[in-house]
Each structure stands twice: as C-alpha cells, then as structure tokens.
CSV table of C-alpha atoms and ligand atoms in Angstrom, one decimal:
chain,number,residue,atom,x,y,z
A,28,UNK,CA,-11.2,15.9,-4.2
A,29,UNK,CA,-10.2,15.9,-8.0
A,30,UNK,CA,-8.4,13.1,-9.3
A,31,UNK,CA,-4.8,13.3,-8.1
A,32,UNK,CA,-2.2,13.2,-11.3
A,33,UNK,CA,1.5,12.6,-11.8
A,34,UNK,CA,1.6,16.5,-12.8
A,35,UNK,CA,-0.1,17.5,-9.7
A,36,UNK,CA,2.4,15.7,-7.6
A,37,UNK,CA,5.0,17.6,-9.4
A,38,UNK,CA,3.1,20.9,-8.9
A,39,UNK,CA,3.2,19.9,-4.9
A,40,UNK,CA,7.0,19.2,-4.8
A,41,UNK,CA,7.4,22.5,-6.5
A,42,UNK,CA,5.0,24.5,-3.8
A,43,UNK,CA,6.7,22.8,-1.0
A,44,UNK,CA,3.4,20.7,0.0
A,45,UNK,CA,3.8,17.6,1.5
A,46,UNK,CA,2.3,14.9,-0.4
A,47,UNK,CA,0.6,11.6,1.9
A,48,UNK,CA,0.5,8.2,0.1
A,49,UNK,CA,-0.8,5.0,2.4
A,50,UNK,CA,-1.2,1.0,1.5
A,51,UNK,CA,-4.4,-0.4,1.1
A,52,UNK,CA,-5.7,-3.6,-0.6
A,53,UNK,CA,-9.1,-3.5,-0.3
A,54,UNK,CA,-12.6,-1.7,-0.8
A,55,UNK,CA,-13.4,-0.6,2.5
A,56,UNK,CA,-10.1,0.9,3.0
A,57,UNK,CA,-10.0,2.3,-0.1
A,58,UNK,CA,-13.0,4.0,0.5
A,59,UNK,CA,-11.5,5.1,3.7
A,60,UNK,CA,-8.2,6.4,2.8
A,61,UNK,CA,-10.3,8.3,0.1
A,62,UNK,CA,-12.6,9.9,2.6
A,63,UNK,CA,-9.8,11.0,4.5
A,64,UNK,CA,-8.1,12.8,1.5
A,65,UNK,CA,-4.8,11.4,0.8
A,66,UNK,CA,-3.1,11.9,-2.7
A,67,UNK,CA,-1.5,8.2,-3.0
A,68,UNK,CA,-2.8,4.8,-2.8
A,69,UNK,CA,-0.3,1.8,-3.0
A,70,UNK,CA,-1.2,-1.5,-3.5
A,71,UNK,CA,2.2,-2.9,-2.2
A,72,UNK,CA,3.1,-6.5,-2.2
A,73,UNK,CA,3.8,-5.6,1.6
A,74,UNK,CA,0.1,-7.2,1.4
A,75,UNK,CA,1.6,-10.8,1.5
A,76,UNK,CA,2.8,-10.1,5.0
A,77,UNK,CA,-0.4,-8.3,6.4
A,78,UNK,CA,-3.0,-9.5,4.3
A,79,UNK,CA,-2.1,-12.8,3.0
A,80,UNK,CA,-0.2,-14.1,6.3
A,81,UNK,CA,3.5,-14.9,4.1
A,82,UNK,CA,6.6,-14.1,5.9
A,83,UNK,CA,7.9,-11.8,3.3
A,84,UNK,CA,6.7,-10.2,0.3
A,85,UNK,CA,8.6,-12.9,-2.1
A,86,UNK,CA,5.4,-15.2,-2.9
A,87,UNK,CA,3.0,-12.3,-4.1
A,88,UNK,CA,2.2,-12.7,-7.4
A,89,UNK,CA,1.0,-10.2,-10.6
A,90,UNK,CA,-2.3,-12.0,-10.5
A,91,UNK,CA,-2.6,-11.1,-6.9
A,92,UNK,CA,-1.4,-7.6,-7.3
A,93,UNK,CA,-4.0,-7.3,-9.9
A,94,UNK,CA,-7.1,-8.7,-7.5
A,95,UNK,CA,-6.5,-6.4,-4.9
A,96,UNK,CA,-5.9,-3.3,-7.3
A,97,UNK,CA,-9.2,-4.0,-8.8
A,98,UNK,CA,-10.5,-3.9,-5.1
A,99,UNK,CA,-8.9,-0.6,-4.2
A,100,UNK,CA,-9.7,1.2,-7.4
A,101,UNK,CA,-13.5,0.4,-6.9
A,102,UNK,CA,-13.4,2.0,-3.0
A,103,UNK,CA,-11.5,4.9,-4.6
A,104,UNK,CA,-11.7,7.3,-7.5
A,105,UNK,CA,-9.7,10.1,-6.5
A,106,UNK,CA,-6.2,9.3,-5.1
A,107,UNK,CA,-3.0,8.3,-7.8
A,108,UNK,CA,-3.7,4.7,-7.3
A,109,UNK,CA,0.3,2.6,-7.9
A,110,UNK,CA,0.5,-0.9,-7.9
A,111,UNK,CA,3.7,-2.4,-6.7
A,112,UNK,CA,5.1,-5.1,-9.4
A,113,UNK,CA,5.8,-8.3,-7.5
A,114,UNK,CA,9.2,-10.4,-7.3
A,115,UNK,CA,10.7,-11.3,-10.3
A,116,UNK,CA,7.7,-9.7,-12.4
A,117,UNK,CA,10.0,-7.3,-14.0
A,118,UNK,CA,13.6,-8.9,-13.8
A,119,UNK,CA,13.8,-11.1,-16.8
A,120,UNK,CA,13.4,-9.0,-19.7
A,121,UNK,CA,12.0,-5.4,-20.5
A,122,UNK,CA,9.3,-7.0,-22.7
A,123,UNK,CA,8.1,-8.8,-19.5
A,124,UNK,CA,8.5,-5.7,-17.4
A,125,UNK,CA,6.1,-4.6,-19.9
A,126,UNK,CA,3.6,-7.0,-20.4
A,127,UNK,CA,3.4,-7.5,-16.5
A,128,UNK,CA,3.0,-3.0,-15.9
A,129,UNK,CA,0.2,-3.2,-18.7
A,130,UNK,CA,-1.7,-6.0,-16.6
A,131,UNK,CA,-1.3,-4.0,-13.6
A,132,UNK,CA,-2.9,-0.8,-15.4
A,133,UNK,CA,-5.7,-2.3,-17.9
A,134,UNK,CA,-6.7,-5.7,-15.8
A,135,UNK,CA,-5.7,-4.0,-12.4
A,136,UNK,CA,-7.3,-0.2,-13.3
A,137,UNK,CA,-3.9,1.4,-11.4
A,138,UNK,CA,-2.6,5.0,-12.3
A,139,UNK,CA,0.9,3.7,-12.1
A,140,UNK,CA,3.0,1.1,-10.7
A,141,UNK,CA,6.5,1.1,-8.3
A,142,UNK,CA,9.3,-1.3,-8.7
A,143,UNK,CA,12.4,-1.3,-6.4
A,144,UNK,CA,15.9,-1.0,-7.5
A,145,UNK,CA,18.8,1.6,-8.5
A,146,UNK,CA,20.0,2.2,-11.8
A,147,UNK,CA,20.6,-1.3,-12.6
A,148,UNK,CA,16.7,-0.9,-13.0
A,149,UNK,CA,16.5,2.6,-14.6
A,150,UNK,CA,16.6,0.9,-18.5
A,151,UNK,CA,13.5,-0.9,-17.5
A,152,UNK,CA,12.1,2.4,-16.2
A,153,UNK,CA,12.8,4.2,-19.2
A,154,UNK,CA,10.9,0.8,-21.1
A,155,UNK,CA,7.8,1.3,-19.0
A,156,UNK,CA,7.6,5.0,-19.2
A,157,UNK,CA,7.8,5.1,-23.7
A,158,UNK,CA,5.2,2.8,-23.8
A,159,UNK,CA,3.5,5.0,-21.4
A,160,UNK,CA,3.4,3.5,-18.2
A,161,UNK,CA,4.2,6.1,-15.2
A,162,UNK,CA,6.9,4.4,-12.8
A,163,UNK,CA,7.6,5.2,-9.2
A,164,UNK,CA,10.8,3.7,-8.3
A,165,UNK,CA,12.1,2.5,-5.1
A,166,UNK,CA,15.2,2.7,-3.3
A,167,UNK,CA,17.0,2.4,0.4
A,168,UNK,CA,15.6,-1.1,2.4
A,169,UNK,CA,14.0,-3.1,-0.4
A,170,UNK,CA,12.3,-5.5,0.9
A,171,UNK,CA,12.2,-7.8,-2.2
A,172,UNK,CA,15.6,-7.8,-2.3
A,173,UNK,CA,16.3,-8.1,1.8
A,174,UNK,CA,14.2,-10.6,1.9
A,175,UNK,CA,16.5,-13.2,-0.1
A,176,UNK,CA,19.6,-12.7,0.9
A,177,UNK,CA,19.6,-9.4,2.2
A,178,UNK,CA,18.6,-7.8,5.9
A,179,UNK,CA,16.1,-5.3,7.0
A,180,UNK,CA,18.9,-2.3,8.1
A,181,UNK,CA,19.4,1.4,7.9
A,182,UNK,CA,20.4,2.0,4.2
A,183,UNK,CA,23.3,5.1,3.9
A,184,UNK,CA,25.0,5.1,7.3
A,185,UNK,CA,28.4,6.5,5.8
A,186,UNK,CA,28.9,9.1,2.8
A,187,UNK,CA,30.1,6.5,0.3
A,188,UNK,CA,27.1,4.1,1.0
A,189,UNK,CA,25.2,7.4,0.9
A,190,UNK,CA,26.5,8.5,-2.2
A,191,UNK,CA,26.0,5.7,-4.0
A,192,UNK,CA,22.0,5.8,-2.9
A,193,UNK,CA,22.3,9.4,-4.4
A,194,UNK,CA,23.9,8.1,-7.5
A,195,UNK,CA,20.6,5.8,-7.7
A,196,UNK,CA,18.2,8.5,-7.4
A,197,UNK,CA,19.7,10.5,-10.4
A,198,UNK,CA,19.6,7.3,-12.5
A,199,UNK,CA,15.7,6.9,-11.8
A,200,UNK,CA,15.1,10.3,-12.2
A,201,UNK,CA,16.6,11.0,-15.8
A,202,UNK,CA,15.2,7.2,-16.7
A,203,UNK,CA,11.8,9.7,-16.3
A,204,UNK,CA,10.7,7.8,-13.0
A,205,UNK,CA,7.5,10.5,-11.6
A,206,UNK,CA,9.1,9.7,-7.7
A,207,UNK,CA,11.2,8.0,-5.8
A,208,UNK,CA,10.4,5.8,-2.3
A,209,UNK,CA,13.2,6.1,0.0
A,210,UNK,CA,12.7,3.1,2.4
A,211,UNK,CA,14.7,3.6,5.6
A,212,UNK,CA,17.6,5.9,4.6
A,213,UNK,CA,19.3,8.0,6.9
A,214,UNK,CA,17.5,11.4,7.0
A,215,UNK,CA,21.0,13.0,5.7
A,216,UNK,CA,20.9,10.9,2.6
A,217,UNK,CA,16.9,11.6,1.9
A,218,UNK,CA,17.1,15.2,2.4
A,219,UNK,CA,20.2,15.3,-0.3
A,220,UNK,CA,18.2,13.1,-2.6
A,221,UNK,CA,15.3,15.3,-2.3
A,222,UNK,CA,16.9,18.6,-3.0
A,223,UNK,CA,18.7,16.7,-6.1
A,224,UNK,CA,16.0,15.0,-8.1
A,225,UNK,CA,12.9,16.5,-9.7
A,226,UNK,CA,10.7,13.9,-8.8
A,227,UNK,CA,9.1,14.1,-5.4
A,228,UNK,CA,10.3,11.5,-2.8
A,229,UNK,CA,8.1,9.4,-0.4
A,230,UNK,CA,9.6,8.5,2.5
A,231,UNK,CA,9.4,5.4,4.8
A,232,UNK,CA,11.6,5.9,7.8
A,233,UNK,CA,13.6,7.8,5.9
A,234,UNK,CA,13.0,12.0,7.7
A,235,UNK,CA,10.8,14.4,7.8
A,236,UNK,CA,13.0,16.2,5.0
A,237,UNK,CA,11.1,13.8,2.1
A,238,UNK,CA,8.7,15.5,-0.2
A,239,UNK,CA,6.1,13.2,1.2
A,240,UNK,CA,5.6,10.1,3.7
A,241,UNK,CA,4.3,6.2,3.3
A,242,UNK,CA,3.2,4.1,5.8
A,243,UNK,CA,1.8,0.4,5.5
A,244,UNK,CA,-1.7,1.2,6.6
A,245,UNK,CA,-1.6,-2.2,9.0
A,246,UNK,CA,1.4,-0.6,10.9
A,247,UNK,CA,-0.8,3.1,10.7
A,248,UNK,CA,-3.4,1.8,12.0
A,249,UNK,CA,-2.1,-0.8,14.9
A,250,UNK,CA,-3.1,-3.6,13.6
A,251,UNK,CA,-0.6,-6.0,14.3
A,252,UNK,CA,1.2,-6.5,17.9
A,253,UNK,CA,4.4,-6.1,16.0
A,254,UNK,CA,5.6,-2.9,13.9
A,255,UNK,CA,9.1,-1.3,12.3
A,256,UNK,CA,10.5,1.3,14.6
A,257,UNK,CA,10.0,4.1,12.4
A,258,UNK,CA,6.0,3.9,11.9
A,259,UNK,CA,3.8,5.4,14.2
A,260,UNK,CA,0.4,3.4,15.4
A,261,UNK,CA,-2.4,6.3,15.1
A,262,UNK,CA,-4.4,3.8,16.1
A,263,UNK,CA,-4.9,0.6,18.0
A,264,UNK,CA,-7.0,-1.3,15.8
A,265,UNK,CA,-5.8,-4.6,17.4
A,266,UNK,CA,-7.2,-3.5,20.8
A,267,UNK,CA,-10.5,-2.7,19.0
A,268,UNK,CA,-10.8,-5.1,16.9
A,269,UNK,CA,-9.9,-8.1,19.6
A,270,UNK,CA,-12.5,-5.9,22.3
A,271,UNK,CA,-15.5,-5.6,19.8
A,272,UNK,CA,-15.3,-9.8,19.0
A,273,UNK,CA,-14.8,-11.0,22.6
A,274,UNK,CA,-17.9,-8.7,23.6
A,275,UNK,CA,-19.9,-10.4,20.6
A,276,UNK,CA,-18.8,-13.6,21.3
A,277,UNK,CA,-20.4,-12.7,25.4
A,278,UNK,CA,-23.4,-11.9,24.0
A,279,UNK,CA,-24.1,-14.5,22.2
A,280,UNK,CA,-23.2,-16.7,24.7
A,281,UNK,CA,-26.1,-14.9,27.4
A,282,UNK,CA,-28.5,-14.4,24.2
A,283,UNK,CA,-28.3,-10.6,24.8
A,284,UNK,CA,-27.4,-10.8,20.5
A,285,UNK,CA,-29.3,-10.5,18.9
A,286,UNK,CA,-31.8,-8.3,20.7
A,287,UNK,CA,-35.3,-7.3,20.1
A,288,UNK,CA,-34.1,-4.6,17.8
A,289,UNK,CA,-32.1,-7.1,15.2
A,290,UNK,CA,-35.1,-9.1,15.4
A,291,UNK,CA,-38.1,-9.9,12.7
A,292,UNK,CA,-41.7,-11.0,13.6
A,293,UNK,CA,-44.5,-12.8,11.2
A,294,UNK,CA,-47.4,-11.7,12.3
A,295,UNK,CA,-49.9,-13.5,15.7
A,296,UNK,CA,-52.0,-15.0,13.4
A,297,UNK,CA,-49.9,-16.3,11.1
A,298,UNK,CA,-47.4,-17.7,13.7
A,299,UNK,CA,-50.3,-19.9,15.0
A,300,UNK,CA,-51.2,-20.7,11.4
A,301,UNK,CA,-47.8,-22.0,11.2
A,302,UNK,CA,-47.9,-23.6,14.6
A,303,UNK,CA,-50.6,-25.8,13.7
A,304,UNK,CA,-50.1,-26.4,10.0
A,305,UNK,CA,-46.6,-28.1,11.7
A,306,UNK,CA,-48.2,-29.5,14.7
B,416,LIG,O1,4.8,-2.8,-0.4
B,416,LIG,C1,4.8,-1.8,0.3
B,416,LIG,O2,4.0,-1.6,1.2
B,416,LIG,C2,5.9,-0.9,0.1
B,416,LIG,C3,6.0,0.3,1.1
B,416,LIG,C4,6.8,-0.2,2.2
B,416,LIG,C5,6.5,1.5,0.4
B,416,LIG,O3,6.6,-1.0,-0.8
C-alpha cells in the first residue's frame, strides 16, 4: 500500500469510500494493522487505560505519546500515522499547543496529531495547521474532558444539544481541521455533520453514516473482559491469550517444554570432556 495522505483521505470522502483508522501503540501491532491495510493509525492517549493500566486517560503524558509513536511508526510505513495530544498539552497557550504538536511530529515521526474540543479549540487548530501541522479534531464523548468532571454518555440526544455539536464541526472545519472524530453521537447528529463538513469524519459509536470508523484496537480485538457497548470484539484475544499461558505454564510443570526440538546438544565427546574436566 502507498503511503496514505491527508489529500487521499479527502479523495475517499469525495468517492464515497469508507476510510478504517484503528489504535495501536506498539511495533508488533503496528506492523499488524499495516499488514492488514488500514488507512489510519492513532496513537491515542486511550493507551493509559489499555496499555499503561491508569483509570483514565488524564495521566498520559507528551513524553509518553511520543515513546509509543516512535514504536508504531517503526512497525508501520504506510498508514496516516496521528498522535493524540495528551491532557492539558495544548490548553495553556497556542505557542505550547505548538511546541507540544512539533514534538509529536519530529521526536514522535507522526503524520498528524488529534486534539478534542469544539470551537473553543478551533483558534488553536488554525495555530497548528499555519505552522504546518495537520490536525484531526475531536468531538462528541471526550474522554479528557469526561474524565474530570464530565460522564461517559450519548452526546446529541435532542436537536439543540445536536445542533450545537453541528455548530462545532463547522468551526473545526473552516479552522482547516483534515477530519473530525465523532465519539458516541447519535447517528442523526453524525450523519448531518458528515454531509456538512468537508473533512471526512471517523466515527466511534457514533453510525454507520460516518465517512469512516475507529475502534480502540484492545476493545477490537477482545482483549479486555470489559468493553463500550458500541465496539464489536472481532476477536477474543483474552480467551487466547489466558489459554496459550496456562497450557505453557502445564508444560513446564510435566517438562513436556521445552521438547527435544527447542533443544541444543554439544557434541558425545565433548559432553564427557566436560564431564570429567568438572568431575
Ligand atoms: O485515544 C483514543 O483511543 C481515542 C479514540 C477513542 C478515538 O481518542
């Protein structure tokens, strides 16, 4: 697959393809997701909760963003690689929205990075994209925001609340965001947003009317007993996982690992060399 861009995305909205974008945070999955053709990697901070074992995304740092896009953009070359900017990394001022993108995309090696708000964010937006620095924003559930203060619901249940997350998506979009996420929105809501903006929209939860989907690749892949209601386990990991260790641990228990296969011989003569050279 050629390297995935921001105008190739575009291209896709305007052909009516749907577009697949997935976590990862690591090589091997990297690798993975590459192998298996999707056109978007995100390095979300939702790797606090399903890498780094925190209870919500609120402790993930820049520096760790950074580590684990490194990671992902050695496993893959092809895909639009975005690196979510953490908590408070791009709240205080533009210049430090700035400064902390540019990590993201020189020390990091992303293709982009996603921050959540509406258009209280959009000026920021606009910062990152002059200096350069393609932006997909992020709208509906945020969880940065849900997890102080806020709750994990349905985001646009009535028209008003609806309109407003319309409003937000036209703010992003002329600040020159290159797409939108719509975290759990009510599929009304996404499919207007979608038909409004130019920029394609990811969903999460959020319809099959989005121009594409995300899913936290944990939650795709079943890792976890636990999972929001609107992913779908393709597969059960857990079960896999928890079945391959317990067999190993058997095994070693009766010596049947290692085997005679995983196993490396000296030579008979230089075994009993050894034998009596120790006594
Ligand atoms: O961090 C993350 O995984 C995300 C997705 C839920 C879109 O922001």
């Amino acid at each position: 697959m050629n390297k995935v861009t921001v105008s190739k995305l575009w291209k896709m909205k305007a052909m009516g393809e749907k577009i697949a974008m997935v976590t990862a945070y690591d090589y091997p999955t990297a690798m993975l997701v590459e192998r298996a053709g999707l056109e978007i990697i995100l390095v979300g901070d939702s790797v606090g909760m399903v890498v780094l074992g925190y209870e919500n995304p609120v402790p993930v740092t820049v520096d760790d963003i950074v580590h684990h896009t490194k990671a992902v953009v050695r496993g893959a070359k092809a895909p639009l690689v975005v690196a979510d900017m953490p908590f408070m990394s791009y709240h205080v001022s533009r210049e430090q929205a700035v400064t902390n993108a540019a990590r993201l995309i020189q020390e990091g090696g992303a293709d982009a990075v996603k921050l959540e708000g509406g258009r209280e964010v959009a000026p920021t937006v606009k910062a990152l994209v002059d200096v350069g620095i393609p932006v997909q924003a992020h709208i509906g559930l945020m969880p940065q925001r849900a997890s102080v203060g806020g709750s994990f619901k349905v985001q646009g249940t009535d028209a008003d609340t609806a309109a407003t997350i319309v409003e937000d998506a036209m703010a992003l979009d002329d600040a020159g965001a290159f797409s939108v996420v719509l975290e759990f929105v009510t599929a009304e809501a996404a499919e207007v947003i979608t038909q409004t903006v130019e920029m394609p929209t990811i969903g999460i939860g959020s319809g099959p009317m989005c121009d594409g989907q995300v899913l936290v690749l944990h939650d795709l892949l079943g890792v976890y007993d636990e999972a929001p209601p609107f992913a779908h386990p393709y597969a059960d990991l857990n079960r896999i996982i928890t079945d391959a260790l317990t067999k190993y641990r058997e095994d070693v228990l009766s010596v049947s690992y290692p085997g005679e296969k995983h196993t490396v011989h000296m030579g008979e003569a230089e075994a009993e060399k050894l034998k009596k050279k120790m006594g």
